[in-house]
Coordinates of C-alpha atoms and ligand atoms in Angstrom, one line a residue:
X17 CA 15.3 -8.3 -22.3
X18 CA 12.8 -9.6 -25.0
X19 CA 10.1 -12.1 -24.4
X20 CA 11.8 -14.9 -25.7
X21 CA 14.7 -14.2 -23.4
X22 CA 12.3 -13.1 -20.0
X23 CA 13.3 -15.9 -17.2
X24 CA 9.9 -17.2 -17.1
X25 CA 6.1 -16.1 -17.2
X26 CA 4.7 -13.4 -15.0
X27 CA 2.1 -15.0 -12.4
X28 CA -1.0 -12.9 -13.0
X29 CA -3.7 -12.3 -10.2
X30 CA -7.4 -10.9 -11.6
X31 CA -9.0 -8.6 -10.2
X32 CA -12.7 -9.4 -11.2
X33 CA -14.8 -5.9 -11.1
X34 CA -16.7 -6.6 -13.8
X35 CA -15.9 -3.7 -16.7
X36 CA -13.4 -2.1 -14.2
X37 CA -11.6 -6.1 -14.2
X38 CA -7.4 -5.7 -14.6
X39 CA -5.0 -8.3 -14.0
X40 CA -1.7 -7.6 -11.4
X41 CA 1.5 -9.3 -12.9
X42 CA 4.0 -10.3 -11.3
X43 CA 7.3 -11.5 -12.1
X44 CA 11.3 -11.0 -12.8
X45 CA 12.5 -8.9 -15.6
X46 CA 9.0 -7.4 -16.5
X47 CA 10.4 -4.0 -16.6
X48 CA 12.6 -4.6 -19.7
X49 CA 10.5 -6.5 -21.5
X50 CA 8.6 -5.1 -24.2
X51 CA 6.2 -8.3 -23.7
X52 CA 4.7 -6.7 -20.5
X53 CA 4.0 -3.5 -22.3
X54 CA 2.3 -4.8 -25.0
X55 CA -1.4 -4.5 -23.9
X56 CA -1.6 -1.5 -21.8
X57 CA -4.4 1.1 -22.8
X58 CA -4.0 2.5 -26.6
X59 CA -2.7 6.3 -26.5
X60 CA -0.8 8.7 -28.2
X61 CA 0.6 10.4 -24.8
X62 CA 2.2 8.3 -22.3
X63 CA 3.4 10.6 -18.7
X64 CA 5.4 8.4 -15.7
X65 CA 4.8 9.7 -12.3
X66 CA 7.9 8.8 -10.8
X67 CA 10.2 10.5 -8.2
X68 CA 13.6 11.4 -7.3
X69 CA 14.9 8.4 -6.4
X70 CA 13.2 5.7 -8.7
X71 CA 14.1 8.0 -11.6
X72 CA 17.7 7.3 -11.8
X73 CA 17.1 3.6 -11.1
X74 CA 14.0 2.8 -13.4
X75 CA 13.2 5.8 -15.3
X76 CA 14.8 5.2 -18.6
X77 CA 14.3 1.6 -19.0
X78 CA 10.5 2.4 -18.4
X79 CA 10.9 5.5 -20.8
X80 CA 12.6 3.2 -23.8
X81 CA 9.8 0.3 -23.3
X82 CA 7.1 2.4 -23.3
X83 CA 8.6 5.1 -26.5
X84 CA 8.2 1.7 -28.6
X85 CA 4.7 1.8 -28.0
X86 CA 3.4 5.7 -27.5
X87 CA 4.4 8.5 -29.6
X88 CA 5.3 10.6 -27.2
X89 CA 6.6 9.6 -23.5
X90 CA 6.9 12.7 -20.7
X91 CA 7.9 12.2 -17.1
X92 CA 7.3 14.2 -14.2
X93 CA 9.8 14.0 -11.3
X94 CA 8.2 14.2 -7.5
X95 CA 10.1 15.1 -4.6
X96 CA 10.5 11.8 -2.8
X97 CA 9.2 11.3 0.9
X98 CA 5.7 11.3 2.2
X99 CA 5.7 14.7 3.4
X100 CA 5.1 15.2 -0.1
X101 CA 1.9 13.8 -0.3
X102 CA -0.1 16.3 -0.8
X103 CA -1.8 19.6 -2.9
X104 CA 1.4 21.1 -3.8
X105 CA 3.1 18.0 -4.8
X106 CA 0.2 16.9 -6.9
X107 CA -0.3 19.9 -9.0
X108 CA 2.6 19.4 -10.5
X109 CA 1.6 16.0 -12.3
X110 CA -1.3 18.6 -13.6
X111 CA 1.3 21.3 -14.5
X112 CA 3.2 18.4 -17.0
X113 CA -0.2 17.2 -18.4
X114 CA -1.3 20.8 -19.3
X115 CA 2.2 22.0 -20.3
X116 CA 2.4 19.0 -22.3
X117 CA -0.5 19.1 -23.8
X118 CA -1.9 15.9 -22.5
X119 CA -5.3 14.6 -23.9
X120 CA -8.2 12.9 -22.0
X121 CA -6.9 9.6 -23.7
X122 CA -2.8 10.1 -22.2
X123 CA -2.0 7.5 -19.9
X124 CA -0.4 7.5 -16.8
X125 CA 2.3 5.3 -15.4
X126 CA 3.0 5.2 -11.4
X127 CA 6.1 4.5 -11.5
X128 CA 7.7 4.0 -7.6
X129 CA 6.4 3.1 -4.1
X130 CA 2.8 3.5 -2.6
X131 CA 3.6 7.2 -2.4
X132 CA 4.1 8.2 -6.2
X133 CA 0.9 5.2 -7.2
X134 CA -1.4 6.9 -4.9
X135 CA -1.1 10.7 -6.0
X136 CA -0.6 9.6 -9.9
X137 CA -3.8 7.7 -9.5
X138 CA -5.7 10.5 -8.2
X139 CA -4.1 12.7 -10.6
X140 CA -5.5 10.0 -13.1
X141 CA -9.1 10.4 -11.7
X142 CA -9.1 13.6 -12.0
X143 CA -7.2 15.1 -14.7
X144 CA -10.1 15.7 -17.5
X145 CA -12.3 14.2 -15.0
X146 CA -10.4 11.2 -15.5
X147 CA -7.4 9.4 -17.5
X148 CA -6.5 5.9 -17.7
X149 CA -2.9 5.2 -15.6
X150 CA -0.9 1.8 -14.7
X151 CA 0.3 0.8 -11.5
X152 CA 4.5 0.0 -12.1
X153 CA 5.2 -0.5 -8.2
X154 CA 8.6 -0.9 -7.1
X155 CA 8.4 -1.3 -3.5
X156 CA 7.4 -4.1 -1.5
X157 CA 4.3 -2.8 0.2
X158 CA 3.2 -1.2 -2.8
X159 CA 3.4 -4.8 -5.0
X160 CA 0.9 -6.3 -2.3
X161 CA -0.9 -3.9 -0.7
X162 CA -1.2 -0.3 -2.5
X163 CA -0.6 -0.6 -6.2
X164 CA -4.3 -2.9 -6.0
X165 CA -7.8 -2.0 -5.2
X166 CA -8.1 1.4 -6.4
X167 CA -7.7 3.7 -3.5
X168 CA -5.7 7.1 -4.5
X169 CA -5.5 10.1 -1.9
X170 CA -3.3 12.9 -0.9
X171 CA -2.7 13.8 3.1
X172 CA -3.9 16.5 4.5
X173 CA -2.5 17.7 7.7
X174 CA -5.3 17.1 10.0
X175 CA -5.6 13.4 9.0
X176 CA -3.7 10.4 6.2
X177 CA -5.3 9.9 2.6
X178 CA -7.9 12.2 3.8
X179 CA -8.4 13.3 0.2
X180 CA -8.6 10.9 -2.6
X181 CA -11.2 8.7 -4.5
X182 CA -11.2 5.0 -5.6
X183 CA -10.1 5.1 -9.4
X184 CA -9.2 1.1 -10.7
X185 CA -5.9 1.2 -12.3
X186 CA -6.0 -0.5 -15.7
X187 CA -3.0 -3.2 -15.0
X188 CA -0.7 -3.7 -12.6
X189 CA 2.9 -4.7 -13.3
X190 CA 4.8 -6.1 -10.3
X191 CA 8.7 -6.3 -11.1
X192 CA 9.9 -8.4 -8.0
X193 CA 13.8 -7.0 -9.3
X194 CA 13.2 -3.8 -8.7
X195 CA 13.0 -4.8 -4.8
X196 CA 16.4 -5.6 -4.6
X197 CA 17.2 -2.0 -4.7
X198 CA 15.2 -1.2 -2.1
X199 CA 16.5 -0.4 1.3
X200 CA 16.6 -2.7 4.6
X201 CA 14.0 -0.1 6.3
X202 CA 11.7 0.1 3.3
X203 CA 11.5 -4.1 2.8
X204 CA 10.4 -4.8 6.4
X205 CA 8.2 -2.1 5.9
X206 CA 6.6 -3.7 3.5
X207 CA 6.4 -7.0 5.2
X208 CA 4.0 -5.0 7.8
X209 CA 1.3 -5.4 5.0
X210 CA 2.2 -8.8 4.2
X211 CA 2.0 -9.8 7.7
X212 CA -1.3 -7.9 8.0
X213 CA -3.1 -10.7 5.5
X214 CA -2.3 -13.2 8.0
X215 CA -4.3 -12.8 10.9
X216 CA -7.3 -11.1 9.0
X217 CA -7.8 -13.2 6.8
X218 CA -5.2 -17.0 6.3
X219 CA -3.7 -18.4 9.1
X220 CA -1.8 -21.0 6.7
X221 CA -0.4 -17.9 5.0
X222 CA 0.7 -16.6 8.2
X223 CA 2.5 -20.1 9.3
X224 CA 4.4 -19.8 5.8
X225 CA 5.3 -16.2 6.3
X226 CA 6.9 -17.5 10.0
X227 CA 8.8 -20.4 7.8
X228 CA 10.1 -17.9 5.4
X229 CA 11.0 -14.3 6.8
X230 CA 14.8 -14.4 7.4
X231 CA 14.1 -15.6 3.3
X232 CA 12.3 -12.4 2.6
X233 CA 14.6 -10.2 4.5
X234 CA 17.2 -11.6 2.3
X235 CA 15.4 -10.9 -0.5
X236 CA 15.0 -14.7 -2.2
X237 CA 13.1 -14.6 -5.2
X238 CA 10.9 -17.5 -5.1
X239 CA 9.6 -16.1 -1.0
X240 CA 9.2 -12.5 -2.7
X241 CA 7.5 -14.3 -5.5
X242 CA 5.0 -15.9 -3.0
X243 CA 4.4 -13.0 -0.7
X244 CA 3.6 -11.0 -3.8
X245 CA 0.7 -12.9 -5.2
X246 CA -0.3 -14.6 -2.3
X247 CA -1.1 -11.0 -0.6
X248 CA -2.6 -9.9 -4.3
X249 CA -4.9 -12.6 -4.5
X250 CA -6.1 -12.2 -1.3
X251 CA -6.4 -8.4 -1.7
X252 CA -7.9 -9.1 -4.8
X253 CA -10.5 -11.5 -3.3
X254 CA -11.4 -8.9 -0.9
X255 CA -12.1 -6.0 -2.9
X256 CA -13.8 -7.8 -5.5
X257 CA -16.1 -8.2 -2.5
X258 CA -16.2 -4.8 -1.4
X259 CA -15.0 -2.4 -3.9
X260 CA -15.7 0.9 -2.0
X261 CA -15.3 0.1 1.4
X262 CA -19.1 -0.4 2.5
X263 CA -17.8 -3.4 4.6
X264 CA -15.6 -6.2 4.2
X265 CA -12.5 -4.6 2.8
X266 CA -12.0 -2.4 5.9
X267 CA -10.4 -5.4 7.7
X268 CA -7.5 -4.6 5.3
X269 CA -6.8 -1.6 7.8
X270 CA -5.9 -3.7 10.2
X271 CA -3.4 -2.3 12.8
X272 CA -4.0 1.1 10.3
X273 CA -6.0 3.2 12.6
X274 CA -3.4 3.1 15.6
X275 CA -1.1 3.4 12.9
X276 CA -2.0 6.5 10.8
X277 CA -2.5 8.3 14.8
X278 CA 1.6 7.1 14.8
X279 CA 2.0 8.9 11.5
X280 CA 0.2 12.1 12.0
X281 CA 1.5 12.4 15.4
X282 CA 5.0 11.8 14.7
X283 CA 4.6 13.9 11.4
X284 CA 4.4 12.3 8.2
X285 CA 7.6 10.4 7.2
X286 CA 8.9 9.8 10.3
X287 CA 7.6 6.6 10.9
X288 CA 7.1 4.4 7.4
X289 CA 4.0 4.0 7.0
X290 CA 4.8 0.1 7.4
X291 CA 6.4 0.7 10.5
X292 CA 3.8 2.8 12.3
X293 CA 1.4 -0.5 10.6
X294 CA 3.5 -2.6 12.0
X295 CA 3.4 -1.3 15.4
X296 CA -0.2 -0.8 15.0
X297 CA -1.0 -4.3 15.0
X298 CA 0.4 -4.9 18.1
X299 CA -2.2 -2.1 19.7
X300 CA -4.6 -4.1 17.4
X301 CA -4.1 -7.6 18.1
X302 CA -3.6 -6.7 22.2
X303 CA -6.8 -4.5 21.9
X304 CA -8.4 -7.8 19.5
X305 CA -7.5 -10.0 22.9
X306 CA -9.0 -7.4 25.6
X307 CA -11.9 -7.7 23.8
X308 CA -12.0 -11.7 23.6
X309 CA -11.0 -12.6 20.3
X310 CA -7.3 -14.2 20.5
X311 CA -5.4 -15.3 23.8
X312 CA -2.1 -13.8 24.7
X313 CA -0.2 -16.2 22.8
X314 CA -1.6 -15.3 19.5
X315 CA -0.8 -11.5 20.7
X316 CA 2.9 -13.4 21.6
X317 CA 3.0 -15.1 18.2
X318 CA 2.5 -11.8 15.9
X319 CA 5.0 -9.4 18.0
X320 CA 7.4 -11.9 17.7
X321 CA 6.5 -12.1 14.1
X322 CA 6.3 -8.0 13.6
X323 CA 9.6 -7.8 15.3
X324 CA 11.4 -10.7 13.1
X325 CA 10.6 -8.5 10.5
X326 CA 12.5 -5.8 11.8
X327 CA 9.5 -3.3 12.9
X328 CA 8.9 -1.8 15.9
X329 CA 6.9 -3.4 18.3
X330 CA 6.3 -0.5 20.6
X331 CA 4.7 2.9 20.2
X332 CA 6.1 5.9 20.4
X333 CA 4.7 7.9 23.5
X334 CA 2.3 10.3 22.5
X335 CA 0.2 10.1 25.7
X336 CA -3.5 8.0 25.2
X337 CA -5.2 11.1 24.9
X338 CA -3.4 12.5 21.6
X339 CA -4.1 8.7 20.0
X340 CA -7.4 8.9 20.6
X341 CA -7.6 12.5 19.4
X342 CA -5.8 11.6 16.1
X343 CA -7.6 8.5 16.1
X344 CA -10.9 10.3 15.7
X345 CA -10.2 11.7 12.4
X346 CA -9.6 7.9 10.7
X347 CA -12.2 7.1 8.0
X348 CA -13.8 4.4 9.5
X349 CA -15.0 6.6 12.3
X350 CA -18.7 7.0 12.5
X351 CA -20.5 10.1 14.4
X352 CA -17.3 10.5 16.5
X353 CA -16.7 6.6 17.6
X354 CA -13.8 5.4 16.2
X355 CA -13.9 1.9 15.0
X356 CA -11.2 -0.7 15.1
X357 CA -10.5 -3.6 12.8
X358 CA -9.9 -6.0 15.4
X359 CA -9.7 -10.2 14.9
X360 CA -12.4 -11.9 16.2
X361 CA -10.9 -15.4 16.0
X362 CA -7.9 -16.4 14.6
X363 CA -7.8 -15.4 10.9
X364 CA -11.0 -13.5 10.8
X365 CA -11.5 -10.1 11.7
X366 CA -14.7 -7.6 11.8
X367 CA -14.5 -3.8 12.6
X368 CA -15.8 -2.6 15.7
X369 CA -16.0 0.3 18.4
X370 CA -14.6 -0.1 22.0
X371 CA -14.6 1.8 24.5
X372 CA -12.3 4.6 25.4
X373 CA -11.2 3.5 28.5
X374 CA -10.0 0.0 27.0
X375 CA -8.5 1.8 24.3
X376 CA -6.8 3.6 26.7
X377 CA -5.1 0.7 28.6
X378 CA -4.4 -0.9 25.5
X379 CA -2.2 2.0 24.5
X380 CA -0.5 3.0 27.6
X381 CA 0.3 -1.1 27.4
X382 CA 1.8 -1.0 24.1
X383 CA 3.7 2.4 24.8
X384 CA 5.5 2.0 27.5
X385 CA 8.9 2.2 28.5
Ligands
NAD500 P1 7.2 5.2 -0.6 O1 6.4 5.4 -1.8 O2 7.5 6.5 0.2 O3 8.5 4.4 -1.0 C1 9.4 4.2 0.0 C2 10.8 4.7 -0.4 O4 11.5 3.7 -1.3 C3 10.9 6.0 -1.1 O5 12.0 6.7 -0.6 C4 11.0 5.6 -2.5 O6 11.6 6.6 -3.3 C5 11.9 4.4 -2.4 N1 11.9 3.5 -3.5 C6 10.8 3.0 -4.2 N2 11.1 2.0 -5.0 C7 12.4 1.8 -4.8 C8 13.3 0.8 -5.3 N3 12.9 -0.1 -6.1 N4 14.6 0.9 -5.0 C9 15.0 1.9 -4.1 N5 14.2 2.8 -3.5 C10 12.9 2.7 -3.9 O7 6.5 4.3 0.5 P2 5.7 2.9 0.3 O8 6.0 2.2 1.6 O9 5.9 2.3 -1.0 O10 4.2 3.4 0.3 C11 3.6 4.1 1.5 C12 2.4 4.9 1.0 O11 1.5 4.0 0.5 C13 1.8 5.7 2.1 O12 1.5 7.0 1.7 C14 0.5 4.9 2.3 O13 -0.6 5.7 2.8 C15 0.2 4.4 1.0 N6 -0.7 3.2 1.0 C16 -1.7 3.2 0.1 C17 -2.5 2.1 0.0 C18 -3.6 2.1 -1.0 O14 -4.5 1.1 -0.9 N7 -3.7 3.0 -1.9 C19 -2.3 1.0 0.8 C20 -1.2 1.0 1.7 C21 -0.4 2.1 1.7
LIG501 N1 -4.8 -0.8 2.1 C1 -6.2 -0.9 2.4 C2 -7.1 -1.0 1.3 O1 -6.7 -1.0 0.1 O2 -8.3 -1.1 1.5

């Protein structure tokens, strides 16, 4: 598709970072449009991080756009699944930089879900102590939630994204097609994080998302279109606040740390990370109303909400104990106190500690039979 025949112009969302500033587009038909690829940074070497399953769908079509621009376009294939998140998975991105001879100018493209975008941008920040690469995300939560802001990581098996850094991708491309390809599990997964902005942060945004999920589960283009850069500008508001995490942006974690204790107890991949987020925010928002922030029918209102969306709503049984174990090794804890992002009133949240024995009830509440 060429420019002149794209069906309309990508909505862009800035992310304002001063000299580290890049603009999320998103749109229909960006993917085969040699428009989209016209600005992104100058190189000889172009590599696209993709995996498995992406490859066959989007591969080529990203591999012809971008050979009109960069002499020479390589692609590394990961294994697909979160399980591969990690050491082994991402040398490999190293081992087709090197064996292709790669220079400190090459840039990378993530091409897939939040999986492939967060290891190819760590591989960016590190390879030669640091590459330019672009965010291509093809999955729903990785259009609004992990494609923006700059966080990269690997797993490692004591604890989620436990090693990573914060490395600014230099654009964004959000091509809302490629969700239509995406399976039923993996698009309510990614409404978890659209969900999330909800509470935290715009109740009016939450009232539209009610109006409108049976639209998104069926994959409309104009609700997709609204979920996508309504949850990008508000991510993009909130880490143009808080780049690195010193305050503000950890609300975006909301129902997270319940959630990555899902993950890692389960093993990795078999919850979605959306689904175990999902879920989480139940814990949360029933933990956020112990604690005196939101009444039980605001608890009421988002399970209904998580579960409309087709996530589970109830944890899997681990026993309290193991949570708060696994809960212990989450980022945001501080000398051994783990620390929830909880709401404090309706569409506002702050992070917090509480204490164990709440925690406790909270999860033996949201995990039983
Ligand atoms: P994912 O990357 O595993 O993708 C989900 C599945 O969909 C995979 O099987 C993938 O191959 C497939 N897929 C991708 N695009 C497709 C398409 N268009 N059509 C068909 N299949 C497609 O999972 P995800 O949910 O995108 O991302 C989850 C990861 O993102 C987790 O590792 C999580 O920790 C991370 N994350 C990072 C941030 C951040 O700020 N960096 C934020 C949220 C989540
Ligand atoms: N997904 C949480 C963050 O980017 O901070």
């Amino acid at each position: 598709m060429s420019a002149a025949t794209r069906s309309s112009s990508p909505h862009r969302v800035a992310i304002e970072l001063g000299d580290r500033s890049y603009p999320i587009d998103v749109g229909a038909g960006l993917l085969g449009d040699a428009a989209t690829w016209s600005s992104t940074p100058a190189a000889t070497c172009a590599l696209i991080v993709t995996n498995d399953t992406v490859a066959p769908l989007y591969g080529e079509r990203l591999a012809a756009m971008l050979r009109q621009r960069y002499r020479d376009v390589h692609t590394v294939v990961l294994p697909d699944g979160e399980e591969h998140k990690d050491w082994q998975t991402l040398n490999r991105i190293f081992d087709a930089l090197l064996q292709h001879g790669c220079d400190r100018k090459t840039v990378l493209f993530a091409l897939g879900g939040g999986v492939v975008g967060d290891m190819a941008g760590f591989a960016a920040a590190s390879y030669m102590r640091g590459v330019p690469f672009v965010q291509v995300p093809t999955t729903l939560l990785a259009q609004v939630d992990s494609s923006v802001g700059g966080k990269t990581a690997i797993n490692h098996p004591l604890g989620k994204n436990m090693i990573g850094a914060f490395y600014q991708p230099r654009q964004v491309i959000c091509d809302l097609d490629t969700l239509q390809t995406l399976p039923a599990r993996e698009l309510s997964a990614g409404l978890a994080e659209v969900i999330k902005y909800g509470p935290i942060s715009d109740l009016e945004f939450l009232s539209w998302i009610e109006a409108n999920v049976d639209a998104l589960m069926a994959r409309e283009p104009a609700a997709l279109s609204h979920a996508v850069v309504r949850s990008c500008e508000i991510k993009a508001w909130v880490v143009g606040q808080d780049e690195r995490e010193s305050g503000l942006r950890a609300i975006l974690n909301f129902g997270h740390t319940f959630g990555h204790a899902i993950e890692a107890g389960l093993g990795y991949g078999e919850w979605l990370h959306g689904e175990a987020v999902g879920c989480g925010m139940v814990m949360a928002a029933r933990l956020s109303q112990r604690l005196g922030g939101v009444d039980e029918s605001f608890v009421e209102r988002l399970t209904t909400l998580i579960r409309r969306a087709g996530l589970p709503v109830q944890g899997p049984q681990l026993g309290a104990a193991r949570y708060l174990e696994l809960m212990r090794v989450d980022k945001k804890a501080e000398a051994g106190e783990i620390r929830f992002v909880v709401i404090d009133r309706p569409g506002h949240a702050t992070v917090r500690g509480a204490p164990d024995a709440l925690v406790r009830e909270v999860i033996e509440q949201c995990c039983r039979q």
